[in-house]
Coordinates of N, CA and C in Angstrom, one line a residue:
M801 N 20.8 -21.7 -57.6 CA 20.0 -21.6 -56.9 C 20.4 -22.1 -55.7
I802 N 21.5 -23.1 -55.9 CA 22.7 -24.4 -55.0 C 23.2 -23.1 -54.0
K803 N 23.8 -22.1 -54.1 CA 24.3 -21.3 -53.3 C 24.1 -20.7 -52.7
A804 N 22.2 -20.2 -52.8 CA 21.0 -19.8 -52.1 C 21.2 -21.2 -51.5
W805 N 21.2 -21.9 -51.5 CA 20.6 -22.9 -50.2 C 21.6 -23.0 -49.4
Q806 N 23.1 -22.9 -49.9 CA 23.5 -23.7 -48.7 C 23.9 -22.7 -47.3
K807 N 23.7 -21.7 -48.2 CA 24.0 -20.2 -47.4 C 23.3 -20.5 -46.0
A808 N 21.8 -20.5 -46.8 CA 20.5 -20.4 -45.9 C 20.8 -21.6 -44.9
Q809 N 21.2 -22.9 -44.9 CA 21.6 -23.6 -44.4 C 22.3 -23.9 -43.6
K810 N 23.7 -23.3 -44.0 CA 24.2 -22.6 -42.9 C 23.6 -21.3 -41.9
R811 N 22.9 -20.8 -41.9 CA 21.8 -20.0 -41.0 C 20.7 -20.2 -40.9
R812 N 20.6 -21.3 -41.3 CA 19.2 -22.2 -40.4 C 19.0 -21.4 -40.8
E813 N 18.2 -21.0 -42.2 CA 17.7 -20.1 -42.2 C 16.4 -20.4 -43.5
P814 N 14.8 -20.9 -43.4 CA 14.3 -21.5 -44.6 C 14.7 -20.7 -45.2
L815 N 15.1 -21.1 -47.1 CA 14.6 -20.7 -48.5 C 13.0 -20.7 -49.3
L816 N 12.9 -19.7 -49.7 CA 11.9 -19.7 -50.7 C 11.8 -19.5 -51.2
V817 N 11.9 -20.2 -53.3 CA 12.0 -20.2 -54.6 C 10.5 -20.1 -54.6
I818 N 10.4 -18.7 -55.5 CA 9.2 -17.7 -55.9 C 9.1 -17.7 -57.4
G819 N 8.0 -17.7 -57.8 CA 8.1 -17.6 -59.2 C 7.6 -16.5 -59.5
E820 N 6.0 -15.7 -59.8 CA 5.8 -14.3 -60.1 C 5.9 -13.6 -59.1
G821 N 4.3 -14.9 -57.6 CA 4.1 -14.9 -56.6 C 2.7 -14.8 -57.1
S822 N 2.5 -15.2 -57.6 CA 0.7 -15.4 -58.1 C -0.1 -15.6 -56.8
N823 N 0.2 -17.3 -56.4 CA 0.3 -18.0 -55.6 C 0.2 -18.1 -53.8
V824 N 1.1 -16.8 -54.3 CA 2.0 -16.7 -52.0 C 0.9 -14.8 -51.7
L825 N 1.1 -15.6 -50.7 CA 0.6 -14.8 -49.9 C 1.6 -14.3 -48.4
F826 N 2.1 -13.5 -48.4 CA 2.9 -13.0 -46.6 C 1.5 -12.8 -45.6
L827 N 1.5 -13.7 -44.3 CA 0.8 -13.0 -43.3 C 1.7 -12.3 -42.7
E828 N 3.0 -12.9 -42.5 CA 3.9 -12.4 -41.5 C 5.2 -12.5 -42.5
D829 N 6.4 -11.6 -41.4 CA 7.2 -11.6 -42.0 C 8.0 -12.8 -42.1
F830 N 9.0 -12.5 -43.0 CA 9.6 -14.3 -43.5 C 11.0 -14.7 -43.4
A831 N 11.2 -14.9 -42.0 CA 12.7 -15.1 -41.6 C 13.4 -15.7 -42.6
G832 N 13.3 -16.4 -43.9 CA 14.2 -16.8 -44.8 C 15.0 -16.1 -46.2
T833 N 15.1 -16.7 -46.9 CA 15.5 -15.9 -48.1 C 14.8 -16.6 -48.6
V834 N 14.4 -15.1 -50.0 CA 13.5 -15.9 -50.7 C 13.5 -15.5 -52.0
M835 N 13.1 -16.4 -52.8 CA 14.7 -16.2 -54.5 C 13.7 -16.5 -55.8
V836 N 14.0 -15.1 -56.2 CA 13.4 -15.5 -57.5 C 13.4 -16.5 -58.6
N837 N 12.4 -16.8 -59.3 CA 12.8 -17.9 -60.3 C 12.9 -17.5 -61.5
S838 N 13.7 -17.0 -62.4 CA 14.7 -16.3 -63.5 C 14.7 -17.3 -64.8
L839 N 14.5 -18.4 -64.2 CA 15.3 -19.3 -65.5 C 14.5 -19.5 -66.8
K840 N 15.1 -19.3 -67.5 CA 14.5 -18.7 -69.1 C 15.0 -19.8 -70.8
G841 N 14.2 -20.3 -71.5 CA 14.8 -21.2 -72.7 C 13.5 -21.6 -72.9
I842 N 13.3 -21.9 -74.4 CA 12.2 -23.0 -74.8 C 12.7 -23.5 -75.7
E843 N 13.2 -24.6 -76.0 CA 13.7 -25.3 -76.8 C 12.6 -26.3 -77.7
V844 N 12.4 -26.5 -79.1 CA 11.4 -26.8 -79.7 C 12.1 -27.8 -80.0
R845 N 11.3 -29.8 -80.5 CA 12.2 -30.7 -81.1 C 10.5 -30.9 -82.5
E846 N 10.6 -31.3 -83.4 CA 9.0 -31.2 -84.1 C 9.8 -33.0 -84.9
E847 N 8.8 -33.2 -84.0 CA 9.3 -34.7 -84.9 C 7.9 -35.1 -85.8
D848 N 7.7 -36.1 -86.7 CA 6.9 -36.9 -87.2 C 5.6 -36.3 -86.7
D849 N 4.7 -36.5 -86.0 CA 3.8 -36.9 -84.7 C 3.6 -35.9 -84.1
A850 N 4.5 -35.3 -83.7 CA 4.7 -35.0 -82.2 C 5.7 -33.5 -82.2
W851 N 4.9 -32.3 -81.3 CA 6.2 -31.7 -81.2 C 6.3 -31.7 -79.8
H852 N 8.1 -32.3 -79.8 CA 8.5 -31.9 -78.0 C 9.1 -30.8 -77.9
L853 N 8.6 -30.1 -76.5 CA 8.7 -29.0 -75.7 C 10.3 -28.8 -74.8
H854 N 10.7 -28.3 -74.5 CA 11.5 -28.2 -73.7 C 11.5 -27.2 -72.1
V855 N 10.5 -26.8 -71.3 CA 10.1 -25.2 -71.0 C 11.9 -25.2 -69.0
S856 N 11.9 -23.9 -69.1 CA 12.8 -23.6 -68.5 C 11.6 -23.0 -67.7
S857 N 11.3 -23.5 -66.3 CA 10.6 -23.2 -65.3 C 10.6 -21.9 -65.0
G858 N 11.4 -21.4 -65.2 CA 11.2 -19.4 -65.5 C 9.6 -19.3 -66.3
E859 N 9.7 -19.6 -66.8 CA 9.2 -18.7 -68.2 C 7.3 -18.8 -67.6
N860 N 7.3 -17.9 -68.3 CA 5.5 -17.8 -67.9 C 4.5 -18.6 -68.2
W861 N 3.6 -19.0 -67.6 CA 2.9 -20.3 -68.2 C 2.4 -19.6 -69.4
H862 N 1.2 -18.7 -69.5 CA -0.1 -18.1 -70.4 C 0.9 -17.5 -71.3
D863 N 2.2 -16.6 -71.0 CA 3.6 -16.8 -72.4 C 4.1 -17.6 -73.0
L864 N 3.6 -19.1 -72.8 CA 4.4 -20.4 -73.5 C 3.0 -20.4 -74.4
V865 N 2.0 -21.0 -73.2 CA 0.7 -21.6 -74.0 C 0.6 -20.0 -75.7
S866 N 0.1 -18.7 -75.1 CA 0.4 -18.4 -76.3 C 1.2 -18.0 -77.5
Q867 N 2.7 -18.0 -76.9 CA 3.9 -18.5 -78.1 C 3.7 -19.5 -79.1
T868 N 3.6 -20.4 -78.3 CA 3.2 -21.5 -79.3 C 2.0 -21.7 -79.7
L869 N 1.2 -20.8 -79.6 CA 0.1 -20.6 -81.3 C 0.1 -20.7 -82.0
E870 N 1.1 -19.4 -81.0 CA 1.3 -18.5 -82.8 C 2.3 -18.5 -83.2
Q871 N 3.1 -20.1 -82.8 CA 4.1 -20.4 -83.6 C 3.8 -21.6 -84.4
G872 N 2.3 -21.7 -84.7 CA 1.4 -23.0 -85.6 C 1.7 -24.2 -83.9
I873 N 1.8 -24.4 -83.1 CA 2.2 -25.5 -82.0 C 0.6 -25.6 -81.0
P874 N 0.1 -26.7 -81.3 CA -1.3 -26.3 -80.6 C -1.6 -27.6 -79.0
G875 N -1.9 -27.3 -78.9 CA -1.8 -28.2 -77.6 C -2.5 -27.7 -76.1
L876 N -2.3 -26.6 -76.3 CA -2.1 -26.0 -74.6 C -3.5 -24.7 -74.4
E877 N -3.5 -24.7 -75.5 CA -5.5 -23.6 -75.5 C -6.3 -23.6 -74.2
N878 N -6.2 -25.3 -74.2 CA -7.9 -24.7 -72.4 C -7.0 -24.7 -71.8
L879 N -5.6 -24.9 -70.9 CA -4.6 -23.4 -69.8 C -4.1 -22.2 -70.1
A880 N -5.6 -21.3 -71.1 CA -4.5 -20.2 -71.6 C -5.1 -18.9 -69.9
L881 N -4.2 -17.6 -69.6 CA -4.2 -17.4 -68.6 C -4.5 -17.5 -67.1
I882 N -3.1 -19.4 -67.7 CA -3.6 -20.1 -65.6 C -1.9 -18.3 -65.5
P883 N -2.4 -18.6 -64.3 CA -1.7 -17.3 -63.5 C -0.3 -18.2 -62.9
G884 N 0.8 -18.1 -63.0 CA 2.6 -18.5 -62.7 C 3.3 -19.0 -63.4
L885 N 4.5 -18.9 -62.5 CA 5.6 -19.9 -64.4 C 5.0 -22.0 -64.8
V886 N 5.8 -21.8 -65.2 CA 5.9 -23.3 -65.7 C 6.4 -24.6 -65.2
G887 N 7.1 -23.5 -63.7 CA 7.6 -24.4 -63.1 C 6.8 -25.3 -61.9
S888 N 5.8 -24.0 -61.8 CA 4.6 -24.4 -60.8 C 4.0 -25.4 -61.3
A889 N 3.4 -25.8 -62.6 CA 3.2 -26.4 -63.2 C 2.5 -27.9 -62.9
P890 N 3.8 -28.5 -63.0 CA 3.6 -29.9 -62.7 C 3.0 -30.5 -60.6
I891 N 3.2 -28.8 -60.4 CA 3.5 -29.2 -58.8 C 1.8 -29.6 -58.5
Q892 N 1.1 -28.6 -58.6 CA 0.0 -29.4 -58.8 C -1.4 -29.6 -60.0
N893 N -0.3 -29.8 -60.9 CA -1.2 -30.3 -62.1 C -1.7 -29.5 -62.1
I894 N -1.4 -28.5 -63.0 CA -2.7 -27.4 -63.8 C -3.4 -28.2 -64.6
G895 N -5.4 -27.8 -64.2 CA -5.4 -28.1 -65.4 C -7.2 -27.0 -65.0
A896 N -7.8 -27.5 -66.5 CA -9.0 -26.1 -66.9 C -9.3 -26.7 -68.2
Y897 N -10.9 -26.3 -67.6 CA -11.6 -26.4 -69.2 C -11.7 -28.9 -69.4
G898 N -11.0 -29.1 -68.5 CA -11.1 -30.5 -69.1 C -9.9 -31.2 -68.9
F899 N -8.5 -30.5 -68.9 CA -7.2 -30.8 -69.3 C -6.5 -30.8 -68.2
E900 N -5.6 -31.3 -68.1 CA -4.2 -31.7 -67.2 C -3.0 -31.3 -68.1
L901 N -2.2 -30.5 -66.8 CA -0.8 -31.2 -67.4 C -0.3 -32.0 -67.6
K902 N -0.3 -32.4 -66.8 CA -0.3 -34.6 -66.9 C -0.4 -35.1 -68.4
Q903 N -2.0 -34.7 -69.2 CA -2.2 -35.1 -70.4 C -1.4 -34.7 -71.7
V904 N 0.1 -34.1 -71.5 CA 0.7 -34.0 -72.0 C 2.7 -34.0 -71.5
C905 N 2.3 -33.6 -70.3 CA 3.7 -33.8 -69.6 C 4.9 -35.5 -70.0
E906 N 5.7 -35.3 -70.7 CA 7.0 -36.3 -70.9 C 7.7 -36.4 -69.3
Y907 N 8.2 -34.8 -68.9 CA 9.1 -34.8 -67.5 C 8.7 -33.9 -66.8
V908 N 9.9 -34.1 -65.8 CA 9.9 -32.3 -65.2 C 11.4 -32.5 -64.7
D909 N 12.0 -31.7 -65.0 CA 13.8 -32.0 -64.4 C 14.0 -31.5 -63.0
L910 N 14.5 -32.1 -61.8 CA 14.5 -31.4 -60.6 C 15.8 -31.4 -60.3
L911 N 16.4 -30.1 -59.4 CA 18.0 -29.6 -58.7 C 16.8 -30.2 -58.2
D912 N 18.8 -31.2 -57.4 CA 17.6 -31.9 -55.9 C 19.6 -30.1 -55.1
L913 N 18.9 -29.4 -54.8 CA 19.9 -28.2 -53.8 C 20.7 -29.1 -53.2
N914 N 20.5 -30.2 -52.0 CA 21.7 -30.6 -51.3 C 23.0 -31.1 -52.4
T915 N 22.0 -31.4 -54.1 CA 23.8 -32.7 -54.8 C 23.3 -32.5 -56.0
G916 N 23.0 -31.2 -55.8 CA 23.3 -30.0 -58.2 C 23.3 -31.4 -58.1
E917 N 22.0 -32.1 -57.8 CA 22.1 -33.2 -59.1 C 20.9 -32.3 -60.0
I918 N 20.8 -33.0 -61.3 CA 19.4 -32.5 -61.5 C 19.2 -34.1 -62.5
D919 N 17.6 -34.7 -61.5 CA 16.6 -35.5 -62.1 C 15.5 -35.2 -62.9
R920 N 15.7 -35.9 -64.2 CA 14.5 -36.2 -65.5 C 13.5 -37.1 -64.7
M921 N 12.5 -36.5 -63.9 CA 11.4 -37.3 -63.8 C 10.8 -37.8 -64.6
S922 N 10.3 -38.6 -64.9 CA 9.5 -39.3 -66.3 C 7.7 -39.1 -65.4
S923 N 7.0 -38.7 -66.1 CA 5.4 -38.1 -65.6 C 4.9 -39.0 -65.3
E924 N 5.1 -40.7 -64.9 CA 4.4 -41.0 -64.3 C 5.2 -41.2 -62.8
R925 N 7.3 -41.0 -63.0 CA 7.0 -40.8 -60.9 C 6.4 -39.7 -60.4
C926 N 6.3 -38.3 -61.9 CA 5.7 -37.7 -60.7 C 4.2 -37.8 -59.6
E927 N 3.4 -38.7 -60.4 CA 2.3 -39.2 -59.8 C 1.3 -38.3 -59.8
F928 N 1.5 -37.8 -61.3 CA 0.3 -37.0 -61.0 C -1.9 -37.1 -60.9
G929 N -1.8 -35.6 -59.7 CA -3.1 -36.9 -59.5 C -3.5 -35.2 -60.1
Y930 N -5.2 -35.3 -59.4 CA -6.3 -33.8 -59.6 C -5.9 -32.9 -58.9
R931 N -5.3 -32.0 -58.6 CA -4.3 -31.1 -58.3 C -3.2 -31.5 -57.0
E932 N -3.0 -32.7 -57.8 CA -1.3 -33.4 -56.9 C -0.4 -33.5 -57.8
S933 N 0.7 -34.0 -57.5 CA 1.6 -34.4 -57.5 C 3.0 -34.5 -56.5
V934 N 4.1 -35.2 -56.6 CA 4.7 -35.5 -55.7 C 5.5 -34.7 -55.4
F935 N 5.6 -33.5 -55.7 CA 5.7 -32.3 -56.0 C 5.6 -31.7 -54.6
K936 N 5.1 -31.5 -53.8 CA 3.9 -31.9 -52.8 C 4.1 -31.7 -51.8
H937 N 5.0 -33.3 -51.7 CA 4.8 -34.2 -50.3 C 7.4 -34.4 -50.5
E938 N 6.8 -35.7 -50.9 CA 8.4 -35.9 -50.9 C 9.4 -34.8 -50.9
F939 N 8.7 -33.7 -52.6 CA 10.1 -33.0 -53.3 C 9.8 -31.9 -52.8
K940 N 9.5 -31.6 -51.8 CA 8.7 -29.9 -51.4 C 9.9 -29.0 -51.2
V941 N 10.8 -29.7 -50.0 CA 11.6 -29.3 -50.0 C 13.6 -29.6 -50.1
G942 N 13.7 -28.8 -50.3 CA 15.3 -28.8 -50.9 C 15.7 -29.3 -52.8
Y943 N 14.4 -29.3 -53.7 CA 14.2 -29.1 -54.7 C 13.6 -28.3 -55.2
V944 N 13.8 -28.1 -56.8 CA 13.1 -27.4 -57.3 C 13.6 -27.7 -58.6
I945 N 11.7 -27.2 -59.1 CA 11.6 -27.4 -60.3 C 12.7 -27.0 -62.2
V946 N 13.8 -27.2 -62.2 CA 14.0 -26.4 -63.2 C 13.8 -26.7 -65.2
G947 N 12.6 -27.4 -65.3 CA 12.4 -27.4 -66.3 C 11.6 -28.3 -66.4
V948 N 10.7 -28.6 -67.7 CA 9.4 -29.0 -68.0 C 9.3 -29.7 -69.5
G949 N 8.9 -31.0 -69.6 CA 9.6 -31.7 -70.9 C 7.6 -32.2 -71.2
L950 N 8.1 -31.1 -72.6 CA 5.8 -31.6 -72.3 C 5.5 -32.1 -73.8
R951 N 4.8 -33.1 -74.8 CA 4.6 -33.3 -75.9 C 3.6 -33.7 -76.5
L952 N 3.4 -32.1 -77.6 CA 2.5 -31.9 -77.8 C 2.0 -32.2 -79.5
N953 N 0.9 -33.6 -79.5 CA 0.6 -33.9 -81.1 C -0.5 -32.6 -82.1
K954 N 0.7 -33.6 -82.6 CA 0.5 -32.4 -84.0 C -1.2 -33.4 -84.1
Q955 N -1.4 -33.9 -84.6 CA -2.9 -34.6 -84.7 C -4.0 -33.8 -83.7
W956 N -4.3 -32.9 -83.5 CA -4.6 -31.6 -82.8 C -6.6 -32.6 -82.8
S957 N -7.1 -32.1 -81.3 CA -8.4 -32.6 -81.5 C -8.9 -31.2 -80.9
P958 N -10.4 -30.3 -80.4 CA -10.4 -30.1 -79.3 C -10.9 -30.3 -78.8
L959 N -10.7 -29.9 -77.2 CA -11.6 -30.9 -75.9 C -12.8 -29.5 -75.7
L960 N -14.4 -29.4 -76.1 CA -14.5 -28.3 -75.8 C -15.6 -29.5 -75.0
N961 N -16.0 -29.9 -73.5 CA -16.6 -30.1 -73.2 C -17.1 -29.3 -71.8
Y962 N -16.2 -28.0 -71.8 CA -16.8 -27.6 -71.0 C -17.2 -25.8 -70.7
G963 N -18.3 -25.3 -70.9 CA -18.3 -23.9 -69.9 C -18.8 -23.8 -72.1
D964 N -18.4 -22.2 -71.8 CA -19.0 -21.9 -73.2 C -17.2 -22.5 -74.1
L965 N -17.5 -23.9 -73.9 CA -16.5 -24.4 -75.3 C -17.3 -25.2 -75.8
T966 N -18.4 -25.7 -75.2 CA -19.7 -26.1 -75.9 C -20.3 -26.0 -76.8
K967 N -20.5 -24.4 -77.3 CA -21.2 -23.4 -77.7 C -20.2 -23.8 -79.5
L968 N -18.7 -24.3 -79.1 CA -18.0 -24.3 -80.0 C -18.1 -25.7 -81.2
D969 N -18.4 -25.4 -82.4 CA -18.4 -26.6 -83.2 C -17.1 -27.0 -83.2
P970 N -17.0 -28.2 -83.5 CA -15.8 -29.2 -82.8 C -15.1 -29.8 -84.1
Q971 N -16.1 -29.5 -85.0 CA -15.4 -30.0 -86.6 C -14.7 -28.4 -87.6
T972 N -15.3 -27.3 -86.8 CA -14.7 -26.0 -87.5 C -13.7 -25.4 -86.7
V973 N -13.9 -25.5 -85.1 CA -12.9 -23.9 -84.6 C -11.8 -24.9 -84.7
T974 N -10.9 -23.6 -84.4 CA -9.6 -23.3 -84.5 C -8.8 -23.3 -83.0
P975 N -7.7 -23.7 -82.4 CA -7.4 -23.9 -81.6 C -7.1 -21.9 -80.9
Q976 N -7.0 -21.3 -82.2 CA -7.3 -20.0 -81.2 C -8.6 -20.1 -81.1
Q977 N -9.3 -19.8 -81.7 CA -10.6 -19.7 -81.3 C -11.3 -20.2 -79.3
V978 N -10.4 -21.0 -79.8 CA -10.8 -22.5 -78.7 C -9.7 -21.4 -76.8
F979 N -8.1 -20.8 -78.1 CA -7.4 -19.6 -76.6 C -8.3 -19.4 -76.5
D980 N -8.9 -17.9 -77.5 CA -9.5 -16.8 -77.3 C -10.8 -17.6 -76.2
A981 N -11.8 -18.8 -76.6 CA -13.0 -18.4 -75.5 C -12.5 -18.4 -74.7
V982 N -11.2 -19.3 -73.9 CA -10.9 -19.9 -72.6 C -10.8 -18.3 -71.8
C983 N -9.8 -17.5 -72.0 CA -9.4 -16.0 -72.4 C -10.6 -15.5 -71.8
V984 N -11.6 -15.5 -72.1 CA -12.5 -14.7 -72.3 C -13.8 -15.3 -70.8
M985 N -14.0 -16.5 -70.8 CA -14.3 -17.1 -69.4 C -13.0 -16.7 -68.5
R986 N -11.9 -17.2 -68.2 CA -11.0 -16.6 -67.1 C -11.4 -14.9 -66.9
R987 N -11.1 -14.0 -67.5 CA -11.3 -12.9 -67.6 C -12.8 -12.4 -66.1

């Protein structure tokens, strides 16, 4: 990524880093370099009360939600079927059905393309708001999110405040049932 950035800088052309292109629409030719984020990897560290995940930014978001659930790690099911990669999730603080990324985000690893240094930014430093973060503003150009840290509590409780989720019984519902209901609503 750094080499592509340096090349683009030398040529005085823009560099656009994209994920899967789910939120990209070109209305005219782009006179620059387009780079696809293909950083992969998911690390899970278990503690008594939570799972801590470090997820590379090139992982597909919905696949992450599915995989964690399959591994018995709930907590992301309300965010099922949100298009895009993990790296785009903090940019707009993705959210759905009463749940936002900021509720589980511990940190974001941000690569400074000018220096090659990675800054681990705490959730507080990300200044998450409704579909908002510092990554839309001061860290929009010259930076790339390369990883995201998530903390998923082992004491799971369903969030059932929206749509058909309100029809589910909070006493008996499972994370998989919430996931399935969210997928039905989003399709």
